Amino acid sequence: MRITDTADLWWKNAVVYCLDVETYLDWDGDGCGDFAGLAQRIDHLADLGVTCLWLMPFYPTAERDDGYDITDFYGVDPRLGTHGDLVEVIRTAKDRGMRVIVDLVVNHTSAKHPWFRSARSSKDSPYRDWYVWRADPPPDTSAEVVFPDQEDSIWQLEEKTGEWYLHKFYKEQPDLNVANPAVRDEIAKVMGFWLQLGIDGFRVDAVPFLLETSGIPEEETERFPDPHEYLRALRSLVDRRAGDGVLLGEVNLPHDQQQQFFGGTDGDELTMQFDFIAMQAMYLSLARCDVAPLVDALTSRPATNPDNQWGMFVRNHDELTLDKLSEDERAEVFAAFGPDPDMQVYDRGLTRRLPPMLAGDPRRVRMVYSLMFSLPGTPVLFYGEEIGMGENLAAEGRLAVRTPMQWTSGRNGGFSTAAPSKLPGPVVEGGFSPEFVNVADQRRDPDSLLSFMKLLVRRYRESPELGWGTFEVLGQPHPQVLAHLSTWDDGTLVALHNLGAEPRTVPLVLPDCGSTHRLEDLLEPGSTPLADDGSVELTLDGYGYRWLRVVAEDSRRLV
Ligand code: NOJ
């Protein structure tokens, strides 16, 4: 392993930033965010240290599922701009050293997509078998719906033809039939189109649903015996067309099942997957002030190819799902971080952002981000996390965390000059409103969360052992404290995080170290010598966090 490898397998220690153009910055004053606005803010992202921008769906949409219901896979939503505007954003991002990936949402289309309009109109439509139909009444599938507040079946009767179509999400999102080779070819063509336009890969929506064939008639699935073969084909398409392009998959499954979506240890399917299991365990650990659940999750990861990577996150654009916790564990997290029913959704998740969940405690918020960046994987930020935005619970369900980005303390948080009624969602109110939480103020404040996030990003990028290295938990007596060691090449980093409110003194023994080594703090000034046997005592404030580089006497690394 050499430092130059980080340029090839760039996703191993990237800093990914997810945003929705619609809620980022409105430049033409119509109330809706647009590509022209995003172009104005590429320098904010570059300044933060983002290396990969993930654009949520920007395609023409029927707006049933906030853009995840697409009416044209090759188009750009005219409210956001044109293909030309998108290309300008991609070019500007690349000039600032950022790659761009886009959402690929091909498990389903919108019911208003011309393919489905045709398919539903007649059994003889050329697009009929692009979707999944059944002629006999479906059984009770209420346990299988993804959005239980809105749906009670994954089958919807189409009156005109008297058959039911499959939809795992909203009924306005009919599932495509991936067993049909014409559908598979078209999906590949869609990917080829965006790759040709210069993007660097895809965040792949709902991958297990895309590959799932139950419900598809048997004669069709016989033609498609191994869905993972298809995922391998898509990966190989990306490799051929884009060389170092990635597939970052949404696979919210237990770790052992995720292995297959990486392509086992061959690693020839998804390049990256979000670690939903570690994320959920992290919240349980935070609620309990006990690192055990998080450690269990991280150490239960399956073996993967070293070129693959886990995406680490504190928050994404959906509900903060806790579906992989037991009922009792979920109740603990609900009680700690979202006790009111209006903070919960689908009986499995929270609609809050992190800072309000932690009552705005700046030490604790920083500790959580420090922890996330220090864990083995690639950090993925959701817009607004860099300034500690809160949610607006007046917005329905998942929309609570999709409020306009807060740029200034001015009208609409500087997001738009339009009337508030024209915005895609309400601006955050109360203690986390733009008056108190905005980019402009935090840019000028060296003690702000934004300044801290920039430091974390810089240190993460300077410490490839975090993205690439081994993860070893160091023994010490405090259940509230995670002390871990990451080693890669000849670099070693020790990270300490205190999930509890009480200060702690942490005794450690560092393997293969002695008095010729010292520990250099990376997040604050400080240097600590090690004893002959590699032992040391380190202090941590309540909710404290420290990153320490192990420096040998003869090391030439810059610290
Ligand atoms: C997962 C996306 O993250 C979510 O926002 C969407 O509703 C579903 N997939 C359906 O596309």
PDB file of N, CA and C in Angstrom, residues 164-231:
ATOM      1  N   TRP A 164     -53.480  -6.483 -11.358  1.00  0.00           N
ATOM      2  CA  TRP A 164     -52.794  -5.741 -10.305  1.00  0.00           C
ATOM      3  C   TRP A 164     -51.321  -5.535 -10.685  1.00  0.00           C
ATOM      4  N   TYR A 165     -50.773  -4.370 -10.395  1.00  0.00           N
ATOM      5  CA  TYR A 165     -49.334  -4.165 -10.644  1.00  0.00           C
ATOM      6  C   TYR A 165     -48.593  -4.068  -9.318  1.00  0.00           C
ATOM      7  N   LEU A 166     -47.323  -4.430  -9.373  1.00  0.00           N
ATOM      8  CA  LEU A 166     -46.477  -4.471  -8.179  1.00  0.00           C
ATOM      9  C   LEU A 166     -45.880  -3.092  -7.894  1.00  0.00           C
ATOM     10  N   HIS A 167     -45.902  -2.689  -6.636  1.00  0.00           N
ATOM     11  CA  HIS A 167     -45.235  -1.437  -6.230  1.00  0.00           C
ATOM     12  C   HIS A 167     -44.756  -1.635  -4.801  1.00  0.00           C
ATOM     13  N   LYS A 168     -43.458  -1.702  -4.606  1.00  0.00           N
ATOM     14  CA  LYS A 168     -42.995  -1.923  -3.233  1.00  0.00           C
ATOM     15  C   LYS A 168     -43.025  -0.622  -2.435  1.00  0.00           C
ATOM     16  N   PHE A 169     -42.958   0.498  -3.127  1.00  0.00           N
ATOM     17  CA  PHE A 169     -43.040   1.799  -2.442  1.00  0.00           C
ATOM     18  C   PHE A 169     -44.468   2.337  -2.633  1.00  0.00           C
ATOM     19  N   TYR A 170     -44.637   3.633  -2.909  1.00  0.00           N
ATOM     20  CA  TYR A 170     -46.005   4.149  -3.086  1.00  0.00           C
ATOM     21  C   TYR A 170     -46.660   3.524  -4.318  1.00  0.00           C
ATOM     22  N   LYS A 171     -47.986   3.518  -4.325  1.00  0.00           N
ATOM     23  CA  LYS A 171     -48.687   2.951  -5.491  1.00  0.00           C
ATOM     24  C   LYS A 171     -48.415   3.777  -6.749  1.00  0.00           C
ATOM     25  N   GLU A 172     -47.977   4.998  -6.553  1.00  0.00           N
ATOM     26  CA  GLU A 172     -47.632   5.841  -7.713  1.00  0.00           C
ATOM     27  C   GLU A 172     -46.221   5.542  -8.219  1.00  0.00           C
ATOM     28  N   GLN A 173     -45.601   4.465  -7.690  1.00  0.00           N
ATOM     29  CA  GLN A 173     -44.241   4.074  -8.100  1.00  0.00           C
ATOM     30  C   GLN A 173     -44.232   2.600  -8.531  1.00  0.00           C
ATOM     31  N   PRO A 174     -44.806   2.296  -9.696  1.00  0.00           N
ATOM     32  CA  PRO A 174     -44.840   0.895 -10.133  1.00  0.00           C
ATOM     33  C   PRO A 174     -43.433   0.339 -10.338  1.00  0.00           C
ATOM     34  N   ASP A 175     -43.230  -0.902  -9.882  1.00  0.00           N
ATOM     35  CA  ASP A 175     -41.915  -1.530 -10.018  1.00  0.00           C
ATOM     36  C   ASP A 175     -41.648  -1.929 -11.459  1.00  0.00           C
ATOM     37  N   LEU A 176     -40.430  -1.657 -11.901  1.00  0.00           N
ATOM     38  CA  LEU A 176     -40.012  -2.157 -13.217  1.00  0.00           C
ATOM     39  C   LEU A 176     -39.748  -3.653 -13.115  1.00  0.00           C
ATOM     40  N   ASN A 177     -39.906  -4.334 -14.222  1.00  0.00           N
ATOM     41  CA  ASN A 177     -39.697  -5.782 -14.279  1.00  0.00           C
ATOM     42  C   ASN A 177     -38.265  -6.059 -14.752  1.00  0.00           C
ATOM     43  N   VAL A 178     -37.348  -6.232 -13.793  1.00  0.00           N
ATOM     44  CA  VAL A 178     -35.938  -6.431 -14.194  1.00  0.00           C
ATOM     45  C   VAL A 178     -35.678  -7.795 -14.810  1.00  0.00           C
ATOM     46  N   ALA A 179     -36.670  -8.693 -14.698  1.00  0.00           N
ATOM     47  CA  ALA A 179     -36.484  -9.988 -15.359  1.00  0.00           C
ATOM     48  C   ALA A 179     -36.595  -9.825 -16.879  1.00  0.00           C
ATOM     49  N   ASN A 180     -37.133  -8.697 -17.309  1.00  0.00           N
ATOM     50  CA  ASN A 180     -37.294  -8.436 -18.741  1.00  0.00           C
ATOM     51  C   ASN A 180     -35.984  -7.862 -19.310  1.00  0.00           C
ATOM     52  N   PRO A 181     -35.362  -8.562 -20.268  1.00  0.00           N
ATOM     53  CA  PRO A 181     -34.071  -8.082 -20.788  1.00  0.00           C
ATOM     54  C   PRO A 181     -34.156  -6.676 -21.390  1.00  0.00           C
ATOM     55  N   ALA A 182     -35.317  -6.310 -21.919  1.00  0.00           N
ATOM     56  CA  ALA A 182     -35.437  -4.965 -22.506  1.00  0.00           C
ATOM     57  C   ALA A 182     -35.308  -3.903 -21.414  1.00  0.00           C
ATOM     58  N   VAL A 183     -35.860  -4.200 -20.232  1.00  0.00           N
ATOM     59  CA  VAL A 183     -35.753  -3.264 -19.104  1.00  0.00           C
ATOM     60  C   VAL A 183     -34.289  -3.162 -18.662  1.00  0.00           C
ATOM     61  N   ARG A 184     -33.646  -4.309 -18.579  1.00  0.00           N
ATOM     62  CA  ARG A 184     -32.235  -4.299 -18.136  1.00  0.00           C
ATOM     63  C   ARG A 184     -31.372  -3.507 -19.115  1.00  0.00           C
ATOM     64  N   ASP A 185     -31.624  -3.696 -20.401  1.00  0.00           N
ATOM     65  CA  ASP A 185     -30.854  -2.941 -21.398  1.00  0.00           C
ATOM     66  C   ASP A 185     -31.091  -1.441 -21.265  1.00  0.00           C
ATOM     67  N   GLU A 186     -32.346  -1.100 -21.001  1.00  0.00           N
ATOM     68  CA  GLU A 186     -32.672   0.326 -20.903  1.00  0.00           C
ATOM     69  C   GLU A 186     -31.987   0.955 -19.678  1.00  0.00           C
ATOM     70  N   ILE A 187     -31.960   0.220 -18.575  1.00  0.00           N
ATOM     71  CA  ILE A 187     -31.302   0.740 -17.367  1.00  0.00           C
ATOM     72  C   ILE A 187     -29.813   0.972 -17.661  1.00  0.00           C
ATOM     73  N   ALA A 188     -29.211   0.036 -18.365  1.00  0.00           N
ATOM     74  CA  ALA A 188     -27.793   0.197 -18.713  1.00  0.00           C
ATOM     75  C   ALA A 188     -27.607   1.429 -19.608  1.00  0.00           C
ATOM     76  N   LYS A 189     -28.570   1.634 -20.493  1.00  0.00           N
ATOM     77  CA  LYS A 189     -28.482   2.792 -21.398  1.00  0.00           C
ATOM     78  C   LYS A 189     -28.581   4.106 -20.611  1.00  0.00           C
ATOM     79  N   VAL A 190     -29.479   4.109 -19.625  1.00  0.00           N
ATOM     80  CA  VAL A 190     -29.632   5.297 -18.768  1.00  0.00           C
ATOM     81  C   VAL A 190     -28.299   5.589 -18.060  1.00  0.00           C
ATOM     82  N   MET A 191     -27.700   4.544 -17.534  1.00  0.00           N
ATOM     83  CA  MET A 191     -26.418   4.745 -16.827  1.00  0.00           C
ATOM     84  C   MET A 191     -25.353   5.263 -17.795  1.00  0.00           C
ATOM     85  N   GLY A 192     -25.329   4.662 -18.973  1.00  0.00           N
ATOM     86  CA  GLY A 192     -24.354   5.090 -19.976  1.00  0.00           C
ATOM     87  C   GLY A 192     -24.529   6.553 -20.333  1.00  0.00           C
ATOM     88  N   PHE A 193     -25.774   6.978 -20.388  1.00  0.00           N
ATOM     89  CA  PHE A 193     -26.066   8.372 -20.747  1.00  0.00           C
ATOM     90  C   PHE A 193     -25.437   9.350 -19.747  1.00  0.00           C
ATOM     91  N   TRP A 194     -25.669   9.104 -18.460  1.00  0.00           N
ATOM     92  CA  TRP A 194     -25.170  10.044 -17.450  1.00  0.00           C
ATOM     93  C   TRP A 194     -23.651   9.928 -17.303  1.00  0.00           C
ATOM     94  N   LEU A 195     -23.129   8.713 -17.477  1.00  0.00           N
ATOM     95  CA  LEU A 195     -21.669   8.565 -17.414  1.00  0.00           C
ATOM     96  C   LEU A 195     -21.021   9.360 -18.554  1.00  0.00           C
ATOM     97  N   GLN A 196     -21.669   9.296 -19.715  1.00  0.00           N
ATOM     98  CA  GLN A 196     -21.127  10.027 -20.867  1.00  0.00           C
ATOM     99  C   GLN A 196     -21.126  11.537 -20.610  1.00  0.00           C
ATOM    100  N   LEU A 197     -22.055  11.963 -19.787  1.00  0.00           N
ATOM    101  CA  LEU A 197     -22.140  13.395 -19.476  1.00  0.00           C
ATOM    102  C   LEU A 197     -21.081  13.815 -18.453  1.00  0.00           C
ATOM    103  N   GLY A 198     -20.359  12.845 -17.929  1.00  0.00           N
ATOM    104  CA  GLY A 198     -19.221  13.217 -17.087  1.00  0.00           C
ATOM    105  C   GLY A 198     -19.359  12.936 -15.611  1.00  0.00           C
ATOM    106  N   ILE A 199     -20.393  12.185 -15.217  1.00  0.00           N
ATOM    107  CA  ILE A 199     -20.494  11.893 -13.783  1.00  0.00           C
ATOM    108  C   ILE A 199     -19.583  10.717 -13.414  1.00  0.00           C
ATOM    109  N   ASP A 200     -19.386  10.549 -12.120  1.00  0.00           N
ATOM    110  CA  ASP A 200     -18.391   9.582 -11.630  1.00  0.00           C
ATOM    111  C   ASP A 200     -19.023   8.372 -10.968  1.00  0.00           C
ATOM    112  N   GLY A 201     -20.301   8.178 -11.186  1.00  0.00           N
ATOM    113  CA  GLY A 201     -20.938   6.997 -10.618  1.00  0.00           C
ATOM    114  C   GLY A 201     -22.315   7.325 -10.084  1.00  0.00           C
ATOM    115  N   PHE A 202     -22.856   6.365  -9.350  1.00  0.00           N
ATOM    116  CA  PHE A 202     -24.252   6.448  -8.926  1.00  0.00           C
ATOM    117  C   PHE A 202     -24.419   6.064  -7.472  1.00  0.00           C
ATOM    118  N   ARG A 203     -25.361   6.740  -6.827  1.00  0.00           N
ATOM    119  CA  ARG A 203     -25.888   6.221  -5.572  1.00  0.00           C
ATOM    120  C   ARG A 203     -27.099   5.393  -6.024  1.00  0.00           C
ATOM    121  N   VAL A 204     -27.052   4.104  -5.789  1.00  0.00           N
ATOM    122  CA  VAL A 204     -28.088   3.237  -6.346  1.00  0.00           C
ATOM    123  C   VAL A 204     -29.194   3.033  -5.316  1.00  0.00           C
ATOM    124  N   ASP A 205     -30.375   3.462  -5.686  1.00  0.00           N
ATOM    125  CA  ASP A 205     -31.526   3.434  -4.792  1.00  0.00           C
ATOM    126  C   ASP A 205     -32.045   2.003  -4.602  1.00  0.00           C
ATOM    127  N   ALA A 206     -32.361   1.659  -3.369  1.00  0.00           N
ATOM    128  CA  ALA A 206     -33.168   0.462  -3.068  1.00  0.00           C
ATOM    129  C   ALA A 206     -32.666  -0.801  -3.772  1.00  0.00           C
ATOM    130  N   VAL A 207     -31.383  -1.087  -3.656  1.00  0.00           N
ATOM    131  CA  VAL A 207     -30.802  -2.197  -4.445  1.00  0.00           C
ATOM    132  C   VAL A 207     -31.470  -3.552  -4.187  1.00  0.00           C
ATOM    133  N   PRO A 208     -31.708  -3.951  -2.927  1.00  0.00           N
ATOM    134  CA  PRO A 208     -32.333  -5.271  -2.739  1.00  0.00           C
ATOM    135  C   PRO A 208     -33.706  -5.353  -3.408  1.00  0.00           C
ATOM    136  N   PHE A 209     -34.443  -4.240  -3.416  1.00  0.00           N
ATOM    137  CA  PHE A 209     -35.759  -4.238  -4.063  1.00  0.00           C
ATOM    138  C   PHE A 209     -35.602  -4.390  -5.580  1.00  0.00           C
ATOM    139  N   LEU A 210     -34.578  -3.728  -6.105  1.00  0.00           N
ATOM    140  CA  LEU A 210     -34.331  -3.795  -7.551  1.00  0.00           C
ATOM    141  C   LEU A 210     -34.049  -5.238  -7.981  1.00  0.00           C
ATOM    142  N   LEU A 211     -33.285  -5.960  -7.157  1.00  0.00           N
ATOM    143  CA  LEU A 211     -32.901  -7.323  -7.545  1.00  0.00           C
ATOM    144  C   LEU A 211     -33.931  -8.376  -7.145  1.00  0.00           C
ATOM    145  N   GLU A 212     -34.891  -7.983  -6.333  1.00  0.00           N
ATOM    146  CA  GLU A 212     -35.901  -8.919  -5.829  1.00  0.00           C
ATOM    147  C   GLU A 212     -36.828  -9.356  -6.974  1.00  0.00           C
ATOM    148  N   THR A 213     -37.033 -10.648  -7.106  1.00  0.00           N
ATOM    149  CA  THR A 213     -37.892 -11.091  -8.219  1.00  0.00           C
ATOM    150  C   THR A 213     -39.199 -11.717  -7.752  1.00  0.00           C
ATOM    151  N   SER A 214     -39.446 -11.744  -6.417  1.00  0.00           N
ATOM    152  CA  SER A 214     -40.709 -12.372  -6.009  1.00  0.00           C
ATOM    153  C   SER A 214     -41.855 -11.487  -6.498  1.00  0.00           C
ATOM    154  N   GLY A 215     -42.895 -12.158  -6.972  1.00  0.00           N
ATOM    155  CA  GLY A 215     -44.004 -11.415  -7.567  1.00  0.00           C
ATOM    156  C   GLY A 215     -43.937 -11.457  -9.080  1.00  0.00           C
ATOM    157  N   ILE A 216     -42.734 -11.606  -9.612  1.00  0.00           N
ATOM    158  CA  ILE A 216     -42.592 -11.666 -11.073  1.00  0.00           C
ATOM    159  C   ILE A 216     -42.968 -13.085 -11.515  1.00  0.00           C
ATOM    160  N   PRO A 217     -43.792 -13.228 -12.550  1.00  0.00           N
ATOM    161  CA  PRO A 217     -44.203 -14.571 -12.972  1.00  0.00           C
ATOM    162  C   PRO A 217     -43.008 -15.488 -13.258  1.00  0.00           C
ATOM    163  N   GLU A 218     -43.229 -16.782 -12.937  1.00  0.00           N
ATOM    164  CA  GLU A 218     -42.129 -17.739 -12.982  1.00  0.00           C
ATOM    165  C   GLU A 218     -41.468 -17.854 -14.350  1.00  0.00           C
ATOM    166  N   GLU A 219     -42.294 -17.802 -15.400  1.00  0.00           N
ATOM    167  CA  GLU A 219     -41.691 -17.975 -16.729  1.00  0.00           C
ATOM    168  C   GLU A 219     -40.709 -16.831 -17.025  1.00  0.00           C
ATOM    169  N   GLU A 220     -40.941 -15.695 -16.365  1.00  0.00           N
ATOM    170  CA  GLU A 220     -40.030 -14.568 -16.584  1.00  0.00           C
ATOM    171  C   GLU A 220     -38.774 -14.707 -15.738  1.00  0.00           C
ATOM    172  N   THR A 221     -38.947 -15.136 -14.481  1.00  0.00           N
ATOM    173  CA  THR A 221     -37.764 -15.237 -13.618  1.00  0.00           C
ATOM    174  C   THR A 221     -36.842 -16.357 -14.080  1.00  0.00           C
ATOM    175  N   GLU A 222     -37.419 -17.356 -14.769  1.00  0.00           N
ATOM    176  CA  GLU A 222     -36.551 -18.408 -15.325  1.00  0.00           C
ATOM    177  C   GLU A 222     -35.525 -17.822 -16.280  1.00  0.00           C
ATOM    178  N   ARG A 223     -35.907 -16.719 -16.924  1.00  0.00           N
ATOM    179  CA  ARG A 223     -34.982 -16.070 -17.859  1.00  0.00           C
ATOM    180  C   ARG A 223     -33.949 -15.220 -17.120  1.00  0.00           C
ATOM    181  N   PHE A 224     -34.110 -15.150 -15.784  1.00  0.00           N
ATOM    182  CA  PHE A 224     -33.279 -14.227 -14.992  1.00  0.00           C
ATOM    183  C   PHE A 224     -32.902 -14.905 -13.685  1.00  0.00           C
ATOM    184  N   PRO A 225     -32.176 -16.023 -13.786  1.00  0.00           N
ATOM    185  CA  PRO A 225     -31.987 -16.840 -12.583  1.00  0.00           C
ATOM    186  C   PRO A 225     -31.088 -16.196 -11.532  1.00  0.00           C
ATOM    187  N   ASP A 226     -30.150 -15.340 -11.925  1.00  0.00           N
ATOM    188  CA  ASP A 226     -29.218 -14.802 -10.932  1.00  0.00           C
ATOM    189  C   ASP A 226     -29.159 -13.266 -10.995  1.00  0.00           C
ATOM    190  N   PRO A 227     -30.014 -12.604 -10.209  1.00  0.00           N
ATOM    191  CA  PRO A 227     -30.030 -11.136 -10.244  1.00  0.00           C
ATOM    192  C   PRO A 227     -28.659 -10.519  -9.946  1.00  0.00           C
ATOM    193  N   HIS A 228     -27.843 -11.205  -9.146  1.00  0.00           N
ATOM    194  CA  HIS A 228     -26.521 -10.626  -8.841  1.00  0.00           C
ATOM    195  C   HIS A 228     -25.617 -10.603 -10.069  1.00  0.00           C
ATOM    196  N   GLU A 229     -25.891 -11.494 -10.982  1.00  0.00           N
ATOM    197  CA  GLU A 229     -25.170 -11.463 -12.263  1.00  0.00           C
ATOM    198  C   GLU A 229     -25.423 -10.107 -12.940  1.00  0.00           C
ATOM    199  N   TYR A 230     -26.657  -9.656 -12.826  1.00  0.00           N
ATOM    200  CA  TYR A 230     -27.031  -8.365 -13.425  1.00  0.00           C
ATOM    201  C   TYR A 230     -26.292  -7.214 -12.729  1.00  0.00           C
ATOM    202  N   LEU A 231     -26.217  -7.286 -11.394  1.00  0.00           N
ATOM    203  CA  LEU A 231     -25.502  -6.227 -10.668  1.00  0.00           C
ATOM    204  C   LEU A 231     -24.026  -6.224 -11.089  1.00  0.00           C
TER     205      LEU A 231
END
